[in-house]
Coordinates of C-alpha atoms in Angstrom, one line a residue:
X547 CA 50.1 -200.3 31.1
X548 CA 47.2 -198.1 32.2
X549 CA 48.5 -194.9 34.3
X550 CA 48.1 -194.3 38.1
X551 CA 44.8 -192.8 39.7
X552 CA 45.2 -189.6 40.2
X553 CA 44.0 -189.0 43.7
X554 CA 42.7 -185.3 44.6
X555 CA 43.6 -184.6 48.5
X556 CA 40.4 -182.5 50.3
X557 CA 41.1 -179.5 51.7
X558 CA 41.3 -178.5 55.5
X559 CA 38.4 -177.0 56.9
X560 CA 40.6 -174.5 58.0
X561 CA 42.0 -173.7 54.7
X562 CA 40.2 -171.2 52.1
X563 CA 39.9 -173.0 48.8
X564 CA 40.8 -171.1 46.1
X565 CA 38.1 -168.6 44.1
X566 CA 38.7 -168.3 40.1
X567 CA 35.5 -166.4 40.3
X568 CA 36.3 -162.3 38.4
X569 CA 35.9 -159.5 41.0
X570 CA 33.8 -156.7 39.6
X571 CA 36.0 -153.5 38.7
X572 CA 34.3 -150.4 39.3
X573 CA 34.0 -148.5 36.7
X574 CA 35.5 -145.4 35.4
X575 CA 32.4 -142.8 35.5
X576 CA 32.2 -144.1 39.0
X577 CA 35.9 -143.2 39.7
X578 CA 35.8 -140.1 38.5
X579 CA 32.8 -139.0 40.3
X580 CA 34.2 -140.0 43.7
X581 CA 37.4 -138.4 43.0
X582 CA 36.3 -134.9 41.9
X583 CA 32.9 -135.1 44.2
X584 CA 33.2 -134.4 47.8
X585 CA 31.0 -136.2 50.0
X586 CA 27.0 -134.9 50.2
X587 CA 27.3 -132.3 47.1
X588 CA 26.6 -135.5 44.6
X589 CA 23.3 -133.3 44.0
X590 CA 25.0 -130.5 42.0
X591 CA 26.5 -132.7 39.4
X592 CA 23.7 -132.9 37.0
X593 CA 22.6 -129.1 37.6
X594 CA 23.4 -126.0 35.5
X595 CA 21.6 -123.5 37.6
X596 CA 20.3 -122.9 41.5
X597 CA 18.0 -121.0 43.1
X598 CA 18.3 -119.7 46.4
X599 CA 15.9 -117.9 48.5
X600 CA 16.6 -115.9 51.9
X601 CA 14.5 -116.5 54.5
X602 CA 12.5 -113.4 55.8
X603 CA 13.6 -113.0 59.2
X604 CA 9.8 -110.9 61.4
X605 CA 12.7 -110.0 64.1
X606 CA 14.6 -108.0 61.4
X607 CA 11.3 -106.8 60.0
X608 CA 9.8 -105.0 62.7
X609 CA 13.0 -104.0 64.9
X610 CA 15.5 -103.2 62.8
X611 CA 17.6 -105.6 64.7
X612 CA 20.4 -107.5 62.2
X613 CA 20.0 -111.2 62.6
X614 CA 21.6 -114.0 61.3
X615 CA 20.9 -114.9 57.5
X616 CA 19.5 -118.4 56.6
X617 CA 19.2 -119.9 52.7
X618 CA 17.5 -122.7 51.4
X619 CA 19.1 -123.7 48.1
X620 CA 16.9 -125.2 45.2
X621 CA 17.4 -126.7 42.1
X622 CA 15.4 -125.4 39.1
X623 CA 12.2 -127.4 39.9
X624 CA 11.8 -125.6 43.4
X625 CA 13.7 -128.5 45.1
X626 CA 15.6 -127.6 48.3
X627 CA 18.5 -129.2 47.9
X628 CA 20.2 -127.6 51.2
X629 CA 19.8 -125.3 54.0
X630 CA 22.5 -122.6 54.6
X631 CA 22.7 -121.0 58.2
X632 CA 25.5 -117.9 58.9
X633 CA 27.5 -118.3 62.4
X634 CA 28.0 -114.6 63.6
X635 CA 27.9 -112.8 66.9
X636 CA 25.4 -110.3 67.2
X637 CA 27.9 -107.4 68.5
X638 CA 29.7 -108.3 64.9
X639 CA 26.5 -108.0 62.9
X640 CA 24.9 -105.0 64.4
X641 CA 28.8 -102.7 64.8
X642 CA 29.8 -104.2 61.5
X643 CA 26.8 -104.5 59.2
X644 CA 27.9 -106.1 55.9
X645 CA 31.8 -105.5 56.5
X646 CA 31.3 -108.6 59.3
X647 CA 33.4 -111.9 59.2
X648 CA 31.1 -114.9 58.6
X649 CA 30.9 -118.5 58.7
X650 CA 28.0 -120.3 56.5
X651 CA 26.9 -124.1 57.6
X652 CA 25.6 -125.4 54.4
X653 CA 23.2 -128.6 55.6
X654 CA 21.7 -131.2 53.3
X655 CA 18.5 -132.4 53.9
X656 CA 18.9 -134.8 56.5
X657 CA 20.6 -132.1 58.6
X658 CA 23.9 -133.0 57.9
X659 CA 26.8 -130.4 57.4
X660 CA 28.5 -130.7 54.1
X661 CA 30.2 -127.6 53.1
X662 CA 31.4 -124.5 54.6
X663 CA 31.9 -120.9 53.6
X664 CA 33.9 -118.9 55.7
X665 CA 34.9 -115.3 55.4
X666 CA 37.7 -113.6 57.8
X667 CA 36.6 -110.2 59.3
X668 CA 38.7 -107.0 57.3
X669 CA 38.6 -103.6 58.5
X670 CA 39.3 -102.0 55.9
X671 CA 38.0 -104.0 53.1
X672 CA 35.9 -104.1 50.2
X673 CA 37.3 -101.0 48.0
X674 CA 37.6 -102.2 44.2
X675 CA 40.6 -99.2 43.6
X676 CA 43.0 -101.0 46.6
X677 CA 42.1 -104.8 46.4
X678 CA 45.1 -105.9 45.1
X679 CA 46.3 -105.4 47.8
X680 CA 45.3 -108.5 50.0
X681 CA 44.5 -106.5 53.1
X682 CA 41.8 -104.5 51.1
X683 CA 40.3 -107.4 49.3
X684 CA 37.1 -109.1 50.7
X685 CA 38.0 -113.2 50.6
X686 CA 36.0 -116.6 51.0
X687 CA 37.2 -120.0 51.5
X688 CA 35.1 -122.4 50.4
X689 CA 35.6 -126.1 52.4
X690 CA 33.9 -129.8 51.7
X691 CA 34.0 -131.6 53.5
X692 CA 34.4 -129.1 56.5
X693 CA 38.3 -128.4 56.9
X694 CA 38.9 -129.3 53.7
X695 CA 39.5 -126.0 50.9
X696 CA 38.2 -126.9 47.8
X697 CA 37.6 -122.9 46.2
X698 CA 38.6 -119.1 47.0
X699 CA 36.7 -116.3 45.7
X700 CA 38.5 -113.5 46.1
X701 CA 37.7 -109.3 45.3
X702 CA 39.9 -108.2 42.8
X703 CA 41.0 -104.5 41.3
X704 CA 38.8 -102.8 39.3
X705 CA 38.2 -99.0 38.0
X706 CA 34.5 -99.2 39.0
X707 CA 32.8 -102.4 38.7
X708 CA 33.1 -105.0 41.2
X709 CA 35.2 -107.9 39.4
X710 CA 36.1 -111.7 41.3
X711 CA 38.4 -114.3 41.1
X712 CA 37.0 -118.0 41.3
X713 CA 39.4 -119.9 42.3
X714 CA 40.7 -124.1 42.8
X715 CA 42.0 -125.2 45.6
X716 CA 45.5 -124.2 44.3
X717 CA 44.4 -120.7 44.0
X718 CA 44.8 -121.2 40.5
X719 CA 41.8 -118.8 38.6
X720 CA 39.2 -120.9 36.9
X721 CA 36.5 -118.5 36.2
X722 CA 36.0 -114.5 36.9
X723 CA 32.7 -112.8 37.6
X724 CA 32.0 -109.1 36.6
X725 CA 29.9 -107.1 38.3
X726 CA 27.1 -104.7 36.5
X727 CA 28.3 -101.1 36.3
X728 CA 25.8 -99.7 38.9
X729 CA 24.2 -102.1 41.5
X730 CA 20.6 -100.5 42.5
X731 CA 18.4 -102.6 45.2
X732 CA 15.0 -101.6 46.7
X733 CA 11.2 -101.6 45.9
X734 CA 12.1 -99.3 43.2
X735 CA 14.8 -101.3 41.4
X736 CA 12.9 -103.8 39.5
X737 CA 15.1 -105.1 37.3
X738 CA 17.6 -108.3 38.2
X739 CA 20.7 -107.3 39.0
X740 CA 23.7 -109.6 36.9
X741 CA 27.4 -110.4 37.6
X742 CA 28.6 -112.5 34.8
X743 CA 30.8 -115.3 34.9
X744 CA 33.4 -115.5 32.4
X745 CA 36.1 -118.1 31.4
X746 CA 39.7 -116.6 32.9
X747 CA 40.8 -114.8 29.8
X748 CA 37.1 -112.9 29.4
X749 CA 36.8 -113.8 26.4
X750 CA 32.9 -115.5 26.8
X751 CA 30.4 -115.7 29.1
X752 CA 29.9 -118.9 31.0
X753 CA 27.1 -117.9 33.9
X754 CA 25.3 -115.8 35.8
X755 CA 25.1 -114.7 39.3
X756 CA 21.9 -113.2 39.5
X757 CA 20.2 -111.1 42.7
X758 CA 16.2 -111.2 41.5
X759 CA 14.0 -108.9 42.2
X760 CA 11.4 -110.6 44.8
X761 CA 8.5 -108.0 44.9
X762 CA 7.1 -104.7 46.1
X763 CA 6.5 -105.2 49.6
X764 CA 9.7 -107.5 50.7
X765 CA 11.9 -105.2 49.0
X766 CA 10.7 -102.4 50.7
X767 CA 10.3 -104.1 54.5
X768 CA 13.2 -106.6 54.2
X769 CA 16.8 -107.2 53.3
X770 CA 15.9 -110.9 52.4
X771 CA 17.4 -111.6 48.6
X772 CA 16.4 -113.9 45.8
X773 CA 19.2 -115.3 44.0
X774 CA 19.2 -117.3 40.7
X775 CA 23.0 -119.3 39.4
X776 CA 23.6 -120.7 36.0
X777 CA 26.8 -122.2 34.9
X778 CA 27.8 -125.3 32.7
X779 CA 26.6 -128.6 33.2
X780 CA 29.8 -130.0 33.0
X781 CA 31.5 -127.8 35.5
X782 CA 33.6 -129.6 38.2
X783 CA 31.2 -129.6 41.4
X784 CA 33.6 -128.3 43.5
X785 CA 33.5 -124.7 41.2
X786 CA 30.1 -124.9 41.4
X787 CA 30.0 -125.1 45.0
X788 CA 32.5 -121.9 45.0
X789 CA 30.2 -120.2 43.1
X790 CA 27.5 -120.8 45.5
X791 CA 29.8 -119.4 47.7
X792 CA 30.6 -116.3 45.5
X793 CA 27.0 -115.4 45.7
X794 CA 27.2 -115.5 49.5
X795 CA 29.9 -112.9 48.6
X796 CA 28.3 -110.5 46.4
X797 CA 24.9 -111.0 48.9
X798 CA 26.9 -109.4 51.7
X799 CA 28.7 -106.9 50.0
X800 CA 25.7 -105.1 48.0
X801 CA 22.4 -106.1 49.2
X802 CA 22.7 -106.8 52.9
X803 CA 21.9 -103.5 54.2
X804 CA 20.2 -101.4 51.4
X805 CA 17.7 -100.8 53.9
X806 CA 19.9 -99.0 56.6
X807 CA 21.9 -97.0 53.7

């Protein structure tokens, strides 16, 4: 006795069939890249130093008058990689000088704002005896994307050099920077001036915050600064982008008005 057809019924039109087809997983580098990377700093991944160059500002040159700072940021090649513009009021710049509160607007190429560096105005801070004390310590908050924290680098106590925190978002100390034991700008000074970054116990040397010296004539008519970074390859972006903003720091602190001293 031969068995019964087997008849297959059609689907609806209305009905999906089925797909056995395999969905492709992403995979894990590509995870962790998107998890640790905010959005439009993808760039500073594969990098283990930056440049960054101040713009020299004619206004500031010939009047005196304190204008905003602007950055481009390059990789080692001479690449820009971004643009970084300070937000402050020009009562706050020319009665405060380098003691100001500032906001940066790092910019990508397109024009697009991807991280922030903000510092709140202290009057009374900056003094490496009393910065314990949180009211006498010079702080930035590093953010990306904007409103987001993602780094502090804070001032810290020291006998005589200056010495910073580098912080998570947690505030939890990832890295320290030491400053060199006497900080000397102008045309005269022609060596580069280092702070070192060291692992959170100081027991090696990780990086370099560098201020270069950037020649005769713009150190003598200009404030404008020449920066070079190094740090692991491997590091997590976002503590690379909290160093950036440590030199942002250390640029306002000690070299923004050697001219008017």
């Amino acid at each position: 006795m031969s068995n019964p057809p087997i008849v297959v019924q059609p689907y609806p039109a209305h009905v999906q069939q089925p797909s056995f087809a395999l969905q492709r997983q992403p995979q894990w580098s590509e995870v962790q890249v998107a998890s640790r990377c905010p959005p439009g700093l993808e760039s500073l991944d594969p990098l283990d130093q930056l440049k960054v160059h101040q713009q020299v500002e004619l206004l500031e040159v010939f009047t005196g008058w304190e204008t905003a700072n602007k950055y481009a940021i390059k990789n080692a090649l001479g690449q820009q990689l971004f643009f970084a513009a300070e937000e402050t009021n020009t009562c706050m710049r020319i009665c405060c000088g380098n003691s100001r509160g500032f906001t940066f607007h790092i910019l990508d190429n397109a024009g697009q704002e991807v991280m922030r560096v903000i510092r709140e105005f202290k009057c009374c801070a900056g003094c490496c005896w009393c910065a314990n004390c949180g009211c006498c310590a010079y702080e930035v908050r590093v953010e990306a994307p904007v409103g987001t924290p993602i780094g502090y680098v804070r001032q810290t106590k020291s006998c005589w050099t200056a010495h910073y925190d580098i912080m998570d978002a947690e505030r939890h100390t990832v890295l320290r920077i030491k400053g060199p034991c006497c900080v000397c700008s102008g045309a005269c000074c022609t060596g580069d001036q280092n702070f070192q970054v060291h692992t959170p116990d100081m027991s090696a040397m990780v990086g370099t915050v560098a201020r270069q010296y950037s020649g005769f004539a713009k150190e003598l008519f200009s404030n404008a600064t020449n920066f070079g970074m190094t740090f692991p390859i491997n590091l997590d972006v976002k503590i690379k982008a909290t160093l950036l903003g440590a030199m942002f720091l250390i640029d306002m602190m000690f070299f923004e008005n050697k001219n008017k001293n």
